Amino acid sequence: MSTSTTNIESVLNEQRVFPPPAEFSARAHIKSMEEYERLREEAEREPEKFWARMAEEIHWFRRWDKVLDWQPPHARWFVGATTNISYNCLDRHLSTERRTKTALLWEGEPGETRAFTYEELHREVCRFANVLKKLGVARGDRVALYMPLIPELAIAMLACSRIGATHSVVFGGFSAAALVDRINDAGCRAVVTADGGYRRGTEVKLKAAVDEALRETPTVESCVVVRRTGSQVEMKEGRDQWWHELVETVGADCPAEELDSEHPLFILYTSGTTGKPKGILHTTGGYLLWAHLTTKWVFDLKDEDVYWCTADIGWVTGHSYVVYGPLSNGATSIMYEGAPNHPAPDRFWSIVERHKVSIFYTAPTAIRAFIKWGDEHPRRHDLSSLRLLGTVGEPINPEAWMWYREVIGKGRCPVVDTWWQTETGGIMISPLPGATPTKPGSATKPLPGVAADILTRDGEPVAANLGGFLVIRRPFPSMLRTIWGDDERYRQTYFGEIEGVYFAGDGARRDRDGYFWIMGRVDDVINVSGHRLGTMEIESALVSHPAVAEAAVVGRPDELKGQGIFAFVTLEGTREPSDELKEQLRGHVAREIGALARPDEIRFSDALPKTRSGKIMRRLLRELAASGAVKGDVTTLEDFSVIEKLRAQEEE
Ligand code: WTA
């Protein structure tokens, strides 16, 4: 059974409803469903007027001439306006009491902490922005950030956006090969990295991977290296320089550039259904507005909060909800470098207790791991500072949701299940914690301004409780603008599936109360621990191994990771299947893409099940991977004996 089916079934049985606690609502930014409805209707009735009113929350150097220019499928928001996200996240707070408030509170995996007030963070960002300029990085240039989760990563992002350089953060868990593709696709001029980072007590050697990558990246002129672990690294003369030495050579005065609202802010690569990752492009004004507003609404952020989003900044959640959203709201944002179970499975709860975290945002895969590790770990800690809990990344099963609410939130804290994507830049469907009654497993309702809907493939509306495709009917400020270097793919992927609307790639249903229940991906993207991986990418990696003739990769339900990776592989004529070869192939994929793409299981097969027209029948493979049997329609299968053989292996 696929994850999505499991979800549909539990949905039908799910009757529990939890209204927001009265004392929470009383103090919330949005206090009731009436207030939510008023905002929603305002946005529905006069969208541009609504967005113009919302945009008052942001500092603009110059105001817009026009709120929206929509030439489907291309949107330009706040046309003619200028702003700067680094200014909004830093400078704007310096004339207020927040000047001396903690902006970033960082904890390294080995246990050290560093804190930056807004004033201090501003200074560090200005200095690094001057370093970038000194290295020749100018407005419009791309900079790759391949770093551990350390303050310098946030500083580098804010420094780029301060001078109008477009950052491309590449998750530190990706391999050198994956880094090469991303650097070359964006044509990055500089790379910022560190000697290494810590993960579960061992050092991840980032600089070594960069050295390997930079042999194949002609556009990179310079590489800045943060000294994090102190381990021995090679520094290439004329290319590599230490961060701490460079910042000594520049001043701390660097005014934020006035950038066009549509200036490219960042590129973030995400998986699609074809081999090549997509460089999702976000621009300045619209992204900033939505990151700001959603952080305020969904996390109900107040000045006294200590806010912690556990995501790595290598993913969009870290961009919007570790860095930009919280800082533009003047929050105290916590960053933790390492693994949740290092040195022990109570690390997160120890952080919550020691730093008095009040808002906690994590992923279902982490919650399922906590459940497995046992209640004694959170119970050992004082979690009374918590007032709000959130989840993101994949559908959360109602059991995990209930555990989160009861064991972590002690039944006091609203739980916000937030649906969104790299492409949407910010949260789209989510409860408002002071207003929306929640149902375990449902992301509830679209936020005001988000015209989410569920349609058939033909664009017809779908009745209550029937599954369909999740779409967004109207442009929204934080939507991706294009796929870097491939506008045609942008058109096809997001606007070519269903006429006239943004197609999210997820299946969903809406219940009679108008609540959305996300059912998971409808394309060949699998969601491993909340991280999107294209099956094609893993297949290409497998096929690049000399022993492999053909490969088909499918997801199968996994108790912890949401989905696990199952690969069917046919070998080149002369190669014999063996356990050793399986291990080699798993290692090969990890080297090509990164450890998170390492297949959980590999099965060798003489042939793959194909239709008469030669298409691999993934549905059958998915069924086989999940349950060891094939029940569905096999009439289009070219050679039934293939399935028989695969199944026979299952029974061995
Ligand atoms: C899935 C992460 C159900 C979904 C912010 C989406 C979710 C993909 C939820 C985007 C949720 C994310 N409930 N599914 N609350 N949040 N997803 O781009 O399939 O890494 O399309 O962005 O994750 O993943 P991405």
Coordinates of N, CA, C and O and ligand atoms in Angstrom, one line a residue, residues 7 268-271 280 315-318 321 361 364 391-396 416-427 429-430 441-443 470 502 504-507 517-523 525 527 530-533, ligand 1:
N7 N -2.8 7.3 3.9 CA -3.3 8.6 4.4 C -4.7 8.8 4.1 O -5.5 9.2 4.9
L268 N 17.4 27.7 -5.7 CA 17.6 26.5 -4.8 C 17.1 25.3 -5.7 O 16.1 25.3 -6.3
Y269 N 18.0 24.3 -5.7 CA 17.8 23.2 -6.6 C 16.9 22.2 -5.9 O 17.1 21.9 -4.7
T270 N 15.9 21.7 -6.6 CA 15.1 20.6 -6.1 C 14.8 19.6 -7.2 O 15.1 19.8 -8.3
S271 N 14.4 18.4 -6.7 CA 14.2 17.3 -7.7 C 13.0 17.4 -8.5 O 11.9 17.8 -8.0
I280 N 15.2 26.3 -8.8 CA 14.0 27.2 -8.5 C 14.5 28.6 -8.2 O 15.3 28.8 -7.3
W315 N 17.8 23.4 2.6 CA 16.4 23.2 2.1 C 15.7 24.5 2.2 O 16.1 25.4 3.0
V316 N 14.6 24.6 1.5 CA 13.8 25.8 1.5 C 13.3 26.2 2.9 O 13.2 27.4 3.2
T317 N 13.0 25.2 3.7 CA 12.4 25.5 5.0 C 13.5 26.3 5.8 O 13.1 27.3 6.5
G318 N 14.7 26.0 5.6 CA 15.8 26.7 6.3 C 15.9 28.2 5.8 O 16.2 29.1 6.5
Y321 N 12.4 29.9 7.0 CA 12.0 29.8 8.4 C 13.1 29.6 9.4 O 12.8 29.5 10.6
Y361 N 9.5 24.0 15.3 CA 9.0 23.6 13.9 C 9.9 22.5 13.4 O 11.1 22.7 13.3
P364 N 7.8 15.6 10.1 CA 7.2 14.3 10.5 C 8.2 13.2 10.7 O 8.1 12.4 11.6
T391 N 4.8 21.4 11.9 CA 5.5 20.3 11.1 C 5.4 20.7 9.6 O 4.6 21.5 9.2
V392 N 6.4 20.2 8.9 CA 6.5 20.4 7.4 C 7.3 19.3 6.8 O 8.1 18.7 7.4
G393 N 7.0 19.1 5.5 CA 7.9 18.3 4.6 C 7.2 17.1 4.0 O 7.6 16.7 3.0
E394 N 6.2 16.6 4.7 CA 5.5 15.4 4.1 C 4.2 15.3 5.0 O 4.0 15.9 6.0
P395 N 3.3 14.5 4.5 CA 2.1 14.2 5.2 C 2.4 13.7 6.6 O 3.3 12.8 6.7
I396 N 1.7 14.2 7.6 CA 2.0 13.6 9.0 C 0.8 12.7 9.3 O -0.4 13.0 9.1
V416 N 0.6 23.2 14.2 CA 0.3 23.7 12.8 C 1.1 22.8 11.8 O 2.3 22.7 11.8
D417 N 0.3 22.1 11.0 CA 0.8 21.2 9.9 C 0.8 22.1 8.7 O -0.2 22.5 8.1
T418 N 2.0 22.5 8.2 CA 2.1 23.5 7.1 C 2.5 22.8 5.8 O 3.5 22.2 5.7
W419 N 1.6 23.0 4.8 CA 1.9 22.5 3.5 C 2.5 23.6 2.6 O 1.9 24.7 2.5
W420 N 3.6 23.3 2.0 CA 4.2 24.2 1.0 C 5.3 23.6 0.2 O 5.5 22.4 0.5
Q421 N 6.0 24.3 -0.6 CA 7.0 23.7 -1.5 C 8.2 24.7 -1.7 O 8.0 25.9 -1.6
T422 N 9.3 24.1 -2.2 CA 10.4 25.0 -2.6 C 9.9 26.1 -3.6 O 10.2 27.2 -3.5
E423 N 9.0 25.6 -4.4 CA 8.5 26.5 -5.5 C 7.6 27.6 -4.9 O 7.5 28.7 -5.5
T424 N 6.9 27.4 -3.8 CA 6.0 28.4 -3.3 C 6.7 29.4 -2.4 O 6.1 30.4 -2.0
G425 N 7.9 29.1 -2.0 CA 8.7 30.0 -1.2 C 8.3 30.1 0.3 O 9.1 30.4 1.2
G426 N 7.0 30.0 0.5 CA 6.5 30.1 1.9 C 5.3 29.2 2.1 O 4.8 28.6 1.1
I427 N 4.8 29.1 3.3 CA 3.7 28.3 3.7 C 2.4 28.7 2.9 O 2.1 29.9 2.9
I429 N -0.8 26.3 2.9 CA -1.9 25.8 3.6 C -1.5 25.4 5.0 O -0.5 24.7 5.2
S430 N -2.2 26.0 5.9 CA -1.8 25.7 7.3 C -2.9 26.3 8.3 O -3.5 27.3 7.9
G441 N -3.6 15.3 11.0 CA -3.3 14.8 9.7 C -3.7 15.8 8.6 O -3.4 15.6 7.4
S442 N -4.4 16.9 8.9 CA -4.8 17.8 7.9 C -4.1 19.1 8.0 O -3.9 19.7 9.1
A443 N -3.6 19.7 6.9 CA -3.0 21.0 6.9 C -4.1 22.1 7.0 O -3.7 23.3 6.9
L470 N -3.8 19.0 -6.5 CA -3.7 20.3 -5.8 C -3.2 21.4 -6.7 O -2.1 21.2 -7.3
Y502 N -1.5 26.9 -11.4 CA -0.2 26.3 -11.0 C -0.5 24.9 -10.5 O -1.3 24.7 -9.6
A504 N 0.9 21.7 -8.5 CA 1.9 21.5 -7.4 C 2.5 20.2 -7.5 O 3.6 20.0 -6.8
G505 N 1.9 19.2 -8.2 CA 2.5 17.9 -8.2 C 2.0 17.0 -7.0 O 2.5 15.9 -6.8
D506 N 1.1 17.5 -6.2 CA 0.6 16.7 -5.1 C -0.9 16.4 -5.3 O -1.6 17.1 -5.9
G507 N -1.2 15.2 -4.8 CA -2.6 14.8 -4.7 C -3.2 15.3 -3.4 O -2.5 15.4 -2.4
W517 N -6.5 17.7 2.9 CA -5.7 16.5 3.3 C -4.8 16.2 2.2 O -5.2 15.8 1.1
I518 N -3.5 16.4 2.4 CA -2.5 16.2 1.3 C -2.2 14.7 1.3 O -1.9 14.1 2.3
M519 N -2.2 14.2 0.0 CA -2.0 12.7 -0.1 C -0.6 12.3 -0.6 O -0.3 11.2 -0.7
G520 N 0.2 13.3 -0.9 CA 1.6 13.0 -1.4 C 1.7 13.2 -2.9 O 0.8 13.7 -3.5
R521 N 2.9 13.0 -3.4 CA 3.2 13.3 -4.8 C 2.5 12.4 -5.7 O 2.2 11.2 -5.5
V522 N 2.1 13.0 -6.9 CA 1.5 12.2 -7.9 C 2.5 11.9 -9.1 O 2.1 11.3 -10.0
D523 N 3.7 12.5 -8.9 CA 4.6 12.2 -10.0 C 5.8 11.3 -9.5 O 5.6 10.7 -8.5
V525 N 8.4 11.6 -8.0 CA 9.3 12.2 -7.0 C 9.0 11.5 -5.7 O 7.8 11.2 -5.3
N527 N 9.7 11.2 -1.4 CA 9.9 12.1 -0.3 C 10.6 11.3 0.8 O 9.9 10.6 1.5
G530 N 11.4 13.8 4.3 CA 11.0 15.2 4.0 C 11.8 15.8 2.9 O 11.7 17.0 2.7
H531 N 12.7 15.1 2.3 CA 13.5 15.6 1.2 C 13.1 15.0 -0.1 O 13.0 13.8 -0.3
R532 N 12.9 15.9 -1.1 CA 12.4 15.4 -2.4 C 13.6 14.9 -3.2 O 14.6 15.5 -3.4
L533 N 13.4 13.7 -3.8 CA 14.3 13.1 -4.7 C 13.6 12.6 -5.9 O 12.6 11.9 -5.8
Ligands
WTA1 C1 5.5 17.6 0.6 C2 9.3 21.6 1.7 C3 2.0 17.0 3.2 C4 4.6 17.8 -0.6 C5 8.6 22.8 2.3 C6 5.3 18.9 -1.4 C7 3.9 18.0 2.5 C8 6.7 18.6 -1.1 C9 3.8 19.0 3.5 C10 7.6 19.9 -1.1 C11 2.7 18.8 4.5 C12 5.5 19.5 2.3 N1 1.8 17.8 4.3 N2 3.0 17.0 2.4 N3 2.5 19.6 5.5 N4 4.8 19.8 3.4 N5 5.0 18.4 1.8 O1 10.0 21.4 -2.0 O2 4.7 16.6 -1.4 O3 11.2 20.2 -0.1 O4 5.0 18.9 -2.7 O5 9.4 21.9 0.3 O6 6.8 18.1 0.3 O7 8.9 19.6 -0.7 P1 10.0 20.8 -0.6

